[in-house]
């Protein structure tokens, strides 16, 4: 099998996650020819462009699309590969970099290059084209917004997670084996169609009671055996696809939604929360939920990984 791995707007954690499977990676790589992986190999754009179109079995891309360079490379990978995998929450939904879509790009650049506390006074914002004596330096265009991978190329398989869990990575390896055997993909998303609550080890402790107020994780000491949501800690397991192995909950932390929504991104979590919290007999209208429960950082809670595919983005545009 011939394989390409590339990254775009990401933290690098997805590349590291591949190593999480430990010594099994040695067995998994038997018979695999990795032609391009800039994180692990000394490879340049020209090396990627030189690969024959359609000659590679699978291209795995992690990270969202924020610059023209990332879009160009994604399109090159698409041309070279029979199958393309969106690996990780950033590639699938825009991920945490997508929270920048709440601001215009000028404000993002100003914060990074002028206002950041680590900058020296007088720092300037980079221009796409800079003249230095008789030399012109060009930089990739910084787009107006962050996009998921399938906004710029066709994607055959989505592997969510920040990063994908070991179990999900092993599922992906099984899929790669099927591709190597010449079989067609049968699944589009390597995650459950059901909410994480169905797989949660604390599901049996749910009583169905209403929750009078919500806490942020650092505001309370959570019981490590009971449902976090019923303790007033906003856990998004009821609105997030299962398949991660409940790894955050096993560490006594709430689900943050990195495996993507069951339903509409962001809105599923908001409306479901409205139905179970508060002292009122009827559910709180979603529009009143934030004010009634004094929820801080709405986008960071309900759209932490999915803002570029959520309705807030669409309404803003």
mmCIF file of C-alpha atoms in Angstrom:
data_model
loop_
_atom_site.group_PDB
_atom_site.id
_atom_site.type_symbol
_atom_site.label_atom_id
_atom_site.label_comp_id
_atom_site.label_asym_id
_atom_site.label_seq_id
_atom_site.Cartn_x
_atom_site.Cartn_y
_atom_site.Cartn_z
ATOM 1 C CA UNK A 1 0.000 0.000 0.000
ATOM 2 C CA UNK A 2 1.199 3.498 -0.850
ATOM 3 C CA UNK A 3 0.404 6.215 1.683
ATOM 4 C CA UNK A 4 0.649 10.007 1.986
ATOM 5 C CA UNK A 5 0.249 11.910 5.259
ATOM 6 C CA UNK A 6 0.002 15.689 5.355
ATOM 7 C CA UNK A 7 -1.077 18.366 7.800
ATOM 8 C CA UNK A 8 -2.752 21.750 7.565
ATOM 9 C CA UNK A 9 -4.010 24.070 10.358
ATOM 10 C CA UNK A 10 -3.426 21.876 13.399
ATOM 11 C CA UNK A 11 -1.358 21.587 16.565
ATOM 12 C CA UNK A 12 0.537 18.464 15.491
ATOM 13 C CA UNK A 13 -1.217 16.273 18.040
ATOM 14 C CA UNK A 14 -2.853 14.196 15.316
ATOM 15 C CA UNK A 15 0.532 13.188 13.927
ATOM 16 C CA UNK A 16 1.703 12.272 17.420
ATOM 17 C CA UNK A 17 -1.482 10.288 18.067
ATOM 18 C CA UNK A 18 -0.507 7.766 15.415
ATOM 19 C CA UNK A 19 2.319 6.741 17.728
ATOM 20 C CA UNK A 20 -0.175 6.144 20.566
ATOM 21 C CA UNK A 21 -0.825 2.613 19.329
ATOM 22 C CA UNK A 22 2.683 1.751 20.497
ATOM 23 C CA UNK A 23 4.566 -1.208 19.069
ATOM 24 C CA UNK A 24 1.546 -2.162 16.933
ATOM 25 C CA UNK A 25 2.578 0.592 14.554
ATOM 26 C CA UNK A 26 5.515 -1.572 13.460
ATOM 27 C CA UNK A 27 3.167 -4.356 12.420
ATOM 28 C CA UNK A 28 0.738 -1.883 10.863
ATOM 29 C CA UNK A 29 3.465 -0.441 8.647
ATOM 30 C CA UNK A 30 4.478 -3.804 7.206
ATOM 31 C CA UNK A 31 3.937 -3.565 3.464
ATOM 32 C CA UNK A 32 3.201 0.170 3.647
ATOM 33 C CA UNK A 33 5.239 2.578 1.532
ATOM 34 C CA UNK A 34 4.982 6.118 2.976
ATOM 35 C CA UNK A 35 5.779 8.472 0.110
ATOM 36 C CA UNK A 36 5.265 11.813 1.859
ATOM 37 C CA UNK A 37 4.976 12.781 5.552
ATOM 38 C CA UNK A 38 6.572 16.183 6.199
ATOM 39 C CA UNK A 39 6.341 15.832 9.987
ATOM 40 C CA UNK A 40 8.461 12.686 9.981
ATOM 41 C CA UNK A 41 10.432 12.939 6.722
ATOM 42 C CA UNK A 42 12.533 15.529 4.932
ATOM 43 C CA UNK A 43 10.005 16.142 2.174
ATOM 44 C CA UNK A 44 9.104 19.316 0.268
ATOM 45 C CA UNK A 45 6.219 20.477 -1.926
ATOM 46 C CA UNK A 46 8.078 19.431 -5.083
ATOM 47 C CA UNK A 47 8.365 15.881 -3.723
ATOM 48 C CA UNK A 48 4.591 15.763 -3.325
ATOM 49 C CA UNK A 49 3.977 17.242 -6.777
ATOM 50 C CA UNK A 50 6.355 14.716 -8.372
ATOM 51 C CA UNK A 51 4.228 11.724 -7.306
ATOM 52 C CA UNK A 52 2.174 10.318 -10.186
ATOM 53 C CA UNK A 53 -1.514 11.288 -10.091
ATOM 54 C CA UNK A 54 -3.787 8.488 -8.877
ATOM 55 C CA UNK A 55 -0.882 6.235 -7.936
ATOM 56 C CA UNK A 56 -1.312 6.450 -4.135
ATOM 57 C CA UNK A 57 -3.858 4.305 -2.298
ATOM 58 C CA UNK A 58 -4.652 6.607 0.650
ATOM 59 C CA UNK A 59 -3.916 10.190 1.677
ATOM 60 C CA UNK A 60 -4.432 11.101 5.341
ATOM 61 C CA UNK A 61 -4.767 14.828 6.074
ATOM 62 C CA UNK A 62 -5.078 16.354 9.533
ATOM 63 C CA UNK A 63 -5.812 19.997 10.255
ATOM 64 C CA UNK A 64 -8.269 22.568 8.959
ATOM 65 C CA UNK A 65 -7.832 24.883 5.973
ATOM 66 C CA UNK A 66 -6.837 28.459 6.827
ATOM 67 C CA UNK A 67 -4.317 29.425 4.155
ATOM 68 C CA UNK A 68 -3.961 29.168 0.387
ATOM 69 C CA UNK A 69 -0.951 26.868 0.850
ATOM 70 C CA UNK A 70 -3.017 24.386 2.876
ATOM 71 C CA UNK A 71 -5.757 24.352 0.237
ATOM 72 C CA UNK A 72 -3.251 23.894 -2.592
ATOM 73 C CA UNK A 73 -1.581 20.941 -0.866
ATOM 74 C CA UNK A 74 -4.929 19.327 -0.032
ATOM 75 C CA UNK A 75 -5.862 19.495 -3.726
ATOM 76 C CA UNK A 76 -2.522 17.969 -4.731
ATOM 77 C CA UNK A 77 -3.037 15.095 -2.253
ATOM 78 C CA UNK A 78 -6.545 14.586 -3.680
ATOM 79 C CA UNK A 79 -5.111 14.216 -7.203
ATOM 80 C CA UNK A 80 -2.499 11.712 -6.099
ATOM 81 C CA UNK A 81 -4.740 9.458 -3.959
ATOM 82 C CA UNK A 82 -7.599 7.047 -4.590
ATOM 83 C CA UNK A 83 -8.965 7.684 -1.080
ATOM 84 C CA UNK A 84 -8.583 10.729 1.173
ATOM 85 C CA UNK A 85 -9.093 10.568 4.947
ATOM 86 C CA UNK A 86 -9.939 13.637 7.068
ATOM 87 C CA UNK A 87 -8.073 12.773 10.270
ATOM 88 C CA UNK A 88 -8.944 14.555 13.507
ATOM 89 C CA UNK A 89 -11.521 17.138 14.548
ATOM 90 C CA UNK A 90 -9.808 20.031 12.764
ATOM 91 C CA UNK A 91 -9.943 18.277 9.383
ATOM 92 C CA UNK A 92 -13.487 16.979 9.994
ATOM 93 C CA UNK A 93 -15.143 20.093 11.468
ATOM 94 C CA UNK A 94 -12.609 22.944 11.602
ATOM 95 C CA UNK A 95 -11.695 22.145 15.205
ATOM 96 C CA UNK A 96 -10.374 24.589 17.769
ATOM 97 C CA UNK A 97 -8.693 26.769 15.077
ATOM 98 C CA UNK A 98 -12.246 27.313 13.798
ATOM 99 C CA UNK A 99 -13.099 29.406 16.871
ATOM 100 C CA UNK A 100 -11.186 32.180 15.100
ATOM 101 C CA UNK A 101 -14.187 32.438 12.768
ATOM 102 C CA UNK A 102 -15.820 34.543 15.476
ATOM 103 C CA UNK A 103 -13.483 37.358 14.420
ATOM 104 C CA UNK A 104 -12.487 38.992 11.114
ATOM 105 C CA UNK A 105 -9.063 37.959 9.874
ATOM 106 C CA UNK A 106 -7.668 41.454 10.404
ATOM 107 C CA UNK A 107 -8.416 41.178 14.113
ATOM 108 C CA UNK A 108 -6.848 37.703 14.313
ATOM 109 C CA UNK A 109 -3.629 38.913 12.669
ATOM 110 C CA UNK A 110 -3.487 42.047 14.828
ATOM 111 C CA UNK A 111 -3.821 39.980 17.985
ATOM 112 C CA UNK A 112 -1.076 37.554 16.881
ATOM 113 C CA UNK A 113 1.485 40.003 15.505
ATOM 114 C CA UNK A 114 0.811 43.291 17.329
ATOM 115 C CA UNK A 115 -1.122 42.837 20.573
ATOM 116 C CA UNK A 116 0.276 39.543 21.907
ATOM 117 C CA UNK A 117 2.175 40.119 25.139
ATOM 118 C CA UNK A 118 5.250 38.301 23.833
ATOM 119 C CA UNK A 119 5.648 40.659 20.859
ATOM 120 C CA UNK A 120 8.150 43.483 20.812
ATOM 121 C CA UNK A 121 6.686 46.959 20.403
ATOM 122 C CA UNK A 122 6.335 47.927 16.780
ATOM 123 C CA UNK A 123 5.797 44.415 15.341
ATOM 124 C CA UNK A 124 4.072 44.468 11.946
ATOM 125 C CA UNK A 125 1.526 42.211 10.321
ATOM 126 C CA UNK A 126 3.067 40.077 7.527
ATOM 127 C CA UNK A 127 1.947 40.922 4.010
ATOM 128 C CA UNK A 128 1.358 38.233 1.322
ATOM 129 C CA UNK A 129 4.089 39.973 -0.715
ATOM 130 C CA UNK A 130 7.153 41.669 0.778
ATOM 131 C CA UNK A 131 9.945 43.371 -1.194
ATOM 132 C CA UNK A 132 13.444 43.052 0.275
ATOM 133 C CA UNK A 133 15.905 45.030 -1.833
ATOM 134 C CA UNK A 134 15.715 43.279 -5.218
ATOM 135 C CA UNK A 135 13.995 40.174 -3.849
ATOM 136 C CA UNK A 136 10.253 39.628 -3.473
ATOM 137 C CA UNK A 137 9.122 37.283 -0.702
ATOM 138 C CA UNK A 138 5.656 35.767 -1.082
ATOM 139 C CA UNK A 139 3.663 34.185 1.725
ATOM 140 C CA UNK A 140 0.472 32.068 1.619
ATOM 141 C CA UNK A 141 -2.791 34.006 1.698
ATOM 142 C CA UNK A 142 -4.482 34.007 5.098
ATOM 143 C CA UNK A 143 -8.140 33.284 4.370
ATOM 144 C CA UNK A 144 -11.128 35.103 5.844
ATOM 145 C CA UNK A 145 -12.170 32.006 7.773
ATOM 146 C CA UNK A 146 -11.242 28.454 8.766
ATOM 147 C CA UNK A 147 -12.795 25.654 6.698
ATOM 148 C CA UNK A 148 -13.100 21.897 7.230
ATOM 149 C CA UNK A 149 -11.237 19.736 4.710
ATOM 150 C CA UNK A 150 -14.345 18.728 2.756
ATOM 151 C CA UNK A 151 -15.015 22.399 1.975
ATOM 152 C CA UNK A 152 -12.108 22.338 -0.485
ATOM 153 C CA UNK A 153 -11.798 18.684 -1.634
ATOM 154 C CA UNK A 154 -13.876 15.507 -1.659
ATOM 155 C CA UNK A 155 -13.291 13.369 1.439
ATOM 156 C CA UNK A 156 -13.910 9.616 1.508
ATOM 157 C CA UNK A 157 -13.561 8.898 5.227
ATOM 158 C CA UNK A 158 -13.893 11.072 8.356
ATOM 159 C CA UNK A 159 -11.921 10.094 11.473
ATOM 160 C CA UNK A 160 -12.943 12.510 14.260
ATOM 161 C CA UNK A 161 -11.284 13.137 17.603
ATOM 162 C CA UNK A 162 -8.910 15.578 19.235
ATOM 163 C CA UNK A 163 -6.957 13.501 18.651
ATOM 164 C CA UNK A 164 -8.630 10.249 17.517
ATOM 165 C CA UNK A 165 -8.565 7.620 20.269
ATOM 166 C CA UNK A 166 -6.404 4.518 20.102
ATOM 167 C CA UNK A 167 -9.522 2.446 19.396
ATOM 168 C CA UNK A 168 -10.463 4.697 16.485
ATOM 169 C CA UNK A 169 -6.924 4.583 15.087
ATOM 170 C CA UNK A 170 -7.066 0.775 15.158
ATOM 171 C CA UNK A 171 -10.392 0.962 13.301
ATOM 172 C CA UNK A 172 -8.689 3.125 10.691
ATOM 173 C CA UNK A 173 -5.901 0.564 10.330
ATOM 174 C CA UNK A 174 -8.533 -2.126 9.726
ATOM 175 C CA UNK A 175 -10.061 0.079 7.016
ATOM 176 C CA UNK A 176 -6.651 0.550 5.402
ATOM 177 C CA UNK A 177 -6.243 -3.243 5.305
ATOM 178 C CA UNK A 178 -9.574 -3.564 3.494
ATOM 179 C CA UNK A 179 -8.497 -0.924 0.979
ATOM 180 C CA UNK A 180 -5.221 -2.780 0.459
ATOM 181 C CA UNK A 181 -7.279 -5.909 -0.312
ATOM 182 C CA UNK A 182 -9.189 -3.967 -2.962
ATOM 183 C CA UNK A 183 -12.454 -3.673 -1.033
ATOM 184 C CA UNK A 184 -14.700 -0.600 -1.118
ATOM 185 C CA UNK A 185 -15.275 1.687 1.850
ATOM 186 C CA UNK A 186 -18.550 0.949 3.627
ATOM 187 C CA UNK A 187 -18.417 3.643 6.290
ATOM 188 C CA UNK A 188 -18.002 7.392 5.952
ATOM 189 C CA UNK A 189 -17.400 8.257 9.606
ATOM 190 C CA UNK A 190 -15.353 6.212 12.085
ATOM 191 C CA UNK A 191 -17.595 7.054 15.028
ATOM 192 C CA UNK A 192 -20.872 5.796 16.441
ATOM 193 C CA UNK A 193 -24.205 7.036 15.106
ATOM 194 C CA UNK A 194 -25.380 7.103 18.734
ATOM 195 C CA UNK A 195 -24.520 9.632 21.414
ATOM 196 C CA UNK A 196 -21.623 8.975 23.758
ATOM 197 C CA UNK A 197 -24.098 8.600 26.653
ATOM 198 C CA UNK A 198 -24.981 5.140 25.293
ATOM 199 C CA UNK A 199 -21.369 4.006 25.833
ATOM 200 C CA UNK A 200 -20.711 6.000 28.996
ATOM 201 C CA UNK A 201 -19.703 3.838 31.999
ATOM 202 C CA UNK A 202 -21.764 6.170 34.234
ATOM 203 C CA UNK A 203 -24.940 5.937 32.166
ATOM 204 C CA UNK A 204 -26.618 3.691 34.749
ATOM 205 C CA UNK A 205 -26.266 6.420 37.403
ATOM 206 C CA UNK A 206 -28.537 8.820 35.527
ATOM 207 C CA UNK A 207 -31.805 9.439 37.357
ATOM 208 C CA UNK A 208 -33.425 11.852 34.937
ATOM 209 C CA UNK A 209 -33.581 14.683 37.439
ATOM 210 C CA UNK A 210 -33.520 18.299 36.341
ATOM 211 C CA UNK A 211 -30.351 20.278 36.957
ATOM 212 C CA UNK A 212 -30.774 23.578 38.760
ATOM 213 C CA UNK A 213 -27.458 25.152 37.811
ATOM 214 C CA UNK A 214 -24.315 24.412 35.864
ATOM 215 C CA UNK A 215 -20.702 24.424 37.036
ATOM 216 C CA UNK A 216 -17.448 24.672 35.150
ATOM 217 C CA UNK A 217 -15.170 21.663 35.880
ATOM 218 C CA UNK A 218 -12.802 23.683 38.097
ATOM 219 C CA UNK A 219 -15.646 24.988 40.284
ATOM 220 C CA UNK A 220 -16.529 21.646 41.916
ATOM 221 C CA UNK A 221 -14.915 18.359 42.913
ATOM 222 C CA UNK A 222 -16.778 15.812 40.814
ATOM 223 C CA UNK A 223 -17.826 12.394 42.110
ATOM 224 C CA UNK A 224 -15.929 9.968 39.867
ATOM 225 C CA UNK A 225 -18.728 7.403 39.722
ATOM 226 C CA UNK A 226 -21.861 9.468 39.016
ATOM 227 C CA UNK A 227 -23.074 11.090 35.802
ATOM 228 C CA UNK A 228 -21.215 14.386 35.456
ATOM 229 C CA UNK A 229 -24.208 16.133 33.955
ATOM 230 C CA UNK A 230 -26.411 15.288 36.933
ATOM 231 C CA UNK A 231 -23.713 16.811 39.144
ATOM 232 C CA UNK A 232 -24.237 20.059 37.232
ATOM 233 C CA UNK A 233 -21.108 19.768 35.084
ATOM 234 C CA UNK A 234 -21.994 20.379 31.449
ATOM 235 C CA UNK A 235 -20.914 17.161 29.727
ATOM 236 C CA UNK A 236 -21.730 17.053 26.006
ATOM 237 C CA UNK A 237 -21.926 13.269 25.807
ATOM 238 C CA UNK A 238 -25.661 13.472 25.065
ATOM 239 C CA UNK A 239 -25.022 15.509 21.889
ATOM 240 C CA UNK A 240 -21.699 13.970 20.731
ATOM 241 C CA UNK A 241 -21.009 10.847 18.688
ATOM 242 C CA UNK A 242 -19.659 7.917 20.656
ATOM 243 C CA UNK A 243 -16.623 5.868 19.708
ATOM 244 C CA UNK A 244 -13.897 7.570 21.741
ATOM 245 C CA UNK A 245 -14.118 5.104 24.631
ATOM 246 C CA UNK A 246 -15.316 7.866 26.996
ATOM 247 C CA UNK A 247 -11.680 8.692 27.675
ATOM 248 C CA UNK A 248 -12.369 12.172 29.133
ATOM 249 C CA UNK A 249 -15.129 10.842 31.389
ATOM 250 C CA UNK A 250 -12.819 8.055 32.563
ATOM 251 C CA UNK A 251 -10.461 10.850 33.652
ATOM 252 C CA UNK A 252 -13.409 12.481 35.523
ATOM 253 C CA UNK A 253 -13.680 15.289 32.988
ATOM 254 C CA UNK A 254 -16.746 16.115 30.877
ATOM 255 C CA UNK A 255 -17.061 15.346 27.182
ATOM 256 C CA UNK A 256 -16.110 18.411 25.115
ATOM 257 C CA UNK A 257 -17.621 17.190 21.846
ATOM 258 C CA UNK A 258 -14.496 16.399 19.790
ATOM 259 C CA UNK A 259 -16.100 13.396 18.023
ATOM 260 C CA UNK A 260 -18.632 15.683 16.400
ATOM 261 C CA UNK A 261 -22.327 16.281 16.837
ATOM 262 C CA UNK A 262 -25.249 13.905 16.804
ATOM 263 C CA UNK A 263 -27.497 16.228 14.854
ATOM 264 C CA UNK A 264 -26.779 19.888 14.133
ATOM 265 C CA UNK A 265 -23.423 21.175 15.372
ATOM 266 C CA UNK A 266 -23.811 23.338 18.454
ATOM 267 C CA UNK A 267 -27.589 23.584 18.340
ATOM 268 C CA UNK A 268 -28.098 19.943 19.374
ATOM 269 C CA UNK A 269 -26.175 20.598 22.585
ATOM 270 C CA UNK A 270 -27.952 23.876 23.300
ATOM 271 C CA UNK A 271 -31.472 22.544 22.762
ATOM 272 C CA UNK A 272 -30.810 19.326 24.693
ATOM 273 C CA UNK A 273 -29.361 21.330 27.573
ATOM 274 C CA UNK A 274 -32.430 23.528 27.572
ATOM 275 C CA UNK A 275 -34.576 20.436 28.094
ATOM 276 C CA UNK A 276 -32.832 19.176 31.227
ATOM 277 C CA UNK A 277 -31.644 22.150 33.250
ATOM 278 C CA UNK A 278 -33.327 24.732 35.428
ATOM 279 C CA UNK A 279 -35.937 24.630 38.182
ATOM 280 C CA UNK A 280 -38.762 25.274 35.767
ATOM 281 C CA UNK A 281 -41.351 22.642 34.797
ATOM 282 C CA UNK A 282 -41.020 23.298 31.083
ATOM 283 C CA UNK A 283 -37.804 23.560 29.142
ATOM 284 C CA UNK A 284 -36.117 26.903 28.787
ATOM 285 C CA UNK A 285 -36.299 28.388 25.283
ATOM 286 C CA UNK A 286 -32.768 28.013 23.809
ATOM 287 C CA UNK A 287 -32.634 31.758 23.219
ATOM 288 C CA UNK A 288 -33.066 32.299 26.989
ATOM 289 C CA UNK A 289 -30.819 29.432 28.094
ATOM 290 C CA UNK A 290 -27.524 31.286 28.152
ATOM 291 C CA UNK A 291 -28.899 34.162 30.223
ATOM 292 C CA UNK A 292 -30.923 31.976 32.575
ATOM 293 C CA UNK A 293 -28.013 29.683 33.472
ATOM 294 C CA UNK A 294 -25.294 32.338 33.311
ATOM 295 C CA UNK A 295 -23.255 30.178 30.905
ATOM 296 C CA UNK A 296 -19.811 31.596 30.190
ATOM 297 C CA UNK A 297 -18.114 31.188 26.788
ATOM 298 C CA UNK A 298 -21.024 29.786 24.781
ATOM 299 C CA UNK A 299 -18.990 29.206 21.628
ATOM 300 C CA UNK A 300 -16.172 27.566 23.585
ATOM 301 C CA UNK A 301 -18.596 25.096 25.162
ATOM 302 C CA UNK A 302 -21.082 24.231 22.428
ATOM 303 C CA UNK A 303 -18.918 24.921 19.329
ATOM 304 C CA UNK A 304 -15.441 24.093 20.660
ATOM 305 C CA UNK A 305 -14.657 21.857 17.673
ATOM 306 C CA UNK A 306 -17.450 22.590 15.206
ATOM 307 C CA UNK A 307 -17.906 26.321 14.688
ATOM 308 C CA UNK A 308 -16.969 26.243 10.947
ATOM 309 C CA UNK A 309 -19.768 23.699 10.303
ATOM 310 C CA UNK A 310 -22.278 25.230 12.735
ATOM 311 C CA UNK A 311 -25.172 27.582 12.222
ATOM 312 C CA UNK A 312 -23.406 30.516 13.885
ATOM 313 C CA UNK A 313 -20.929 30.490 11.006
ATOM 314 C CA UNK A 314 -23.707 30.258 8.432
ATOM 315 C CA UNK A 315 -25.720 33.086 9.945
ATOM 316 C CA UNK A 316 -22.602 35.274 10.175
ATOM 317 C CA UNK A 317 -21.946 34.786 6.467
#
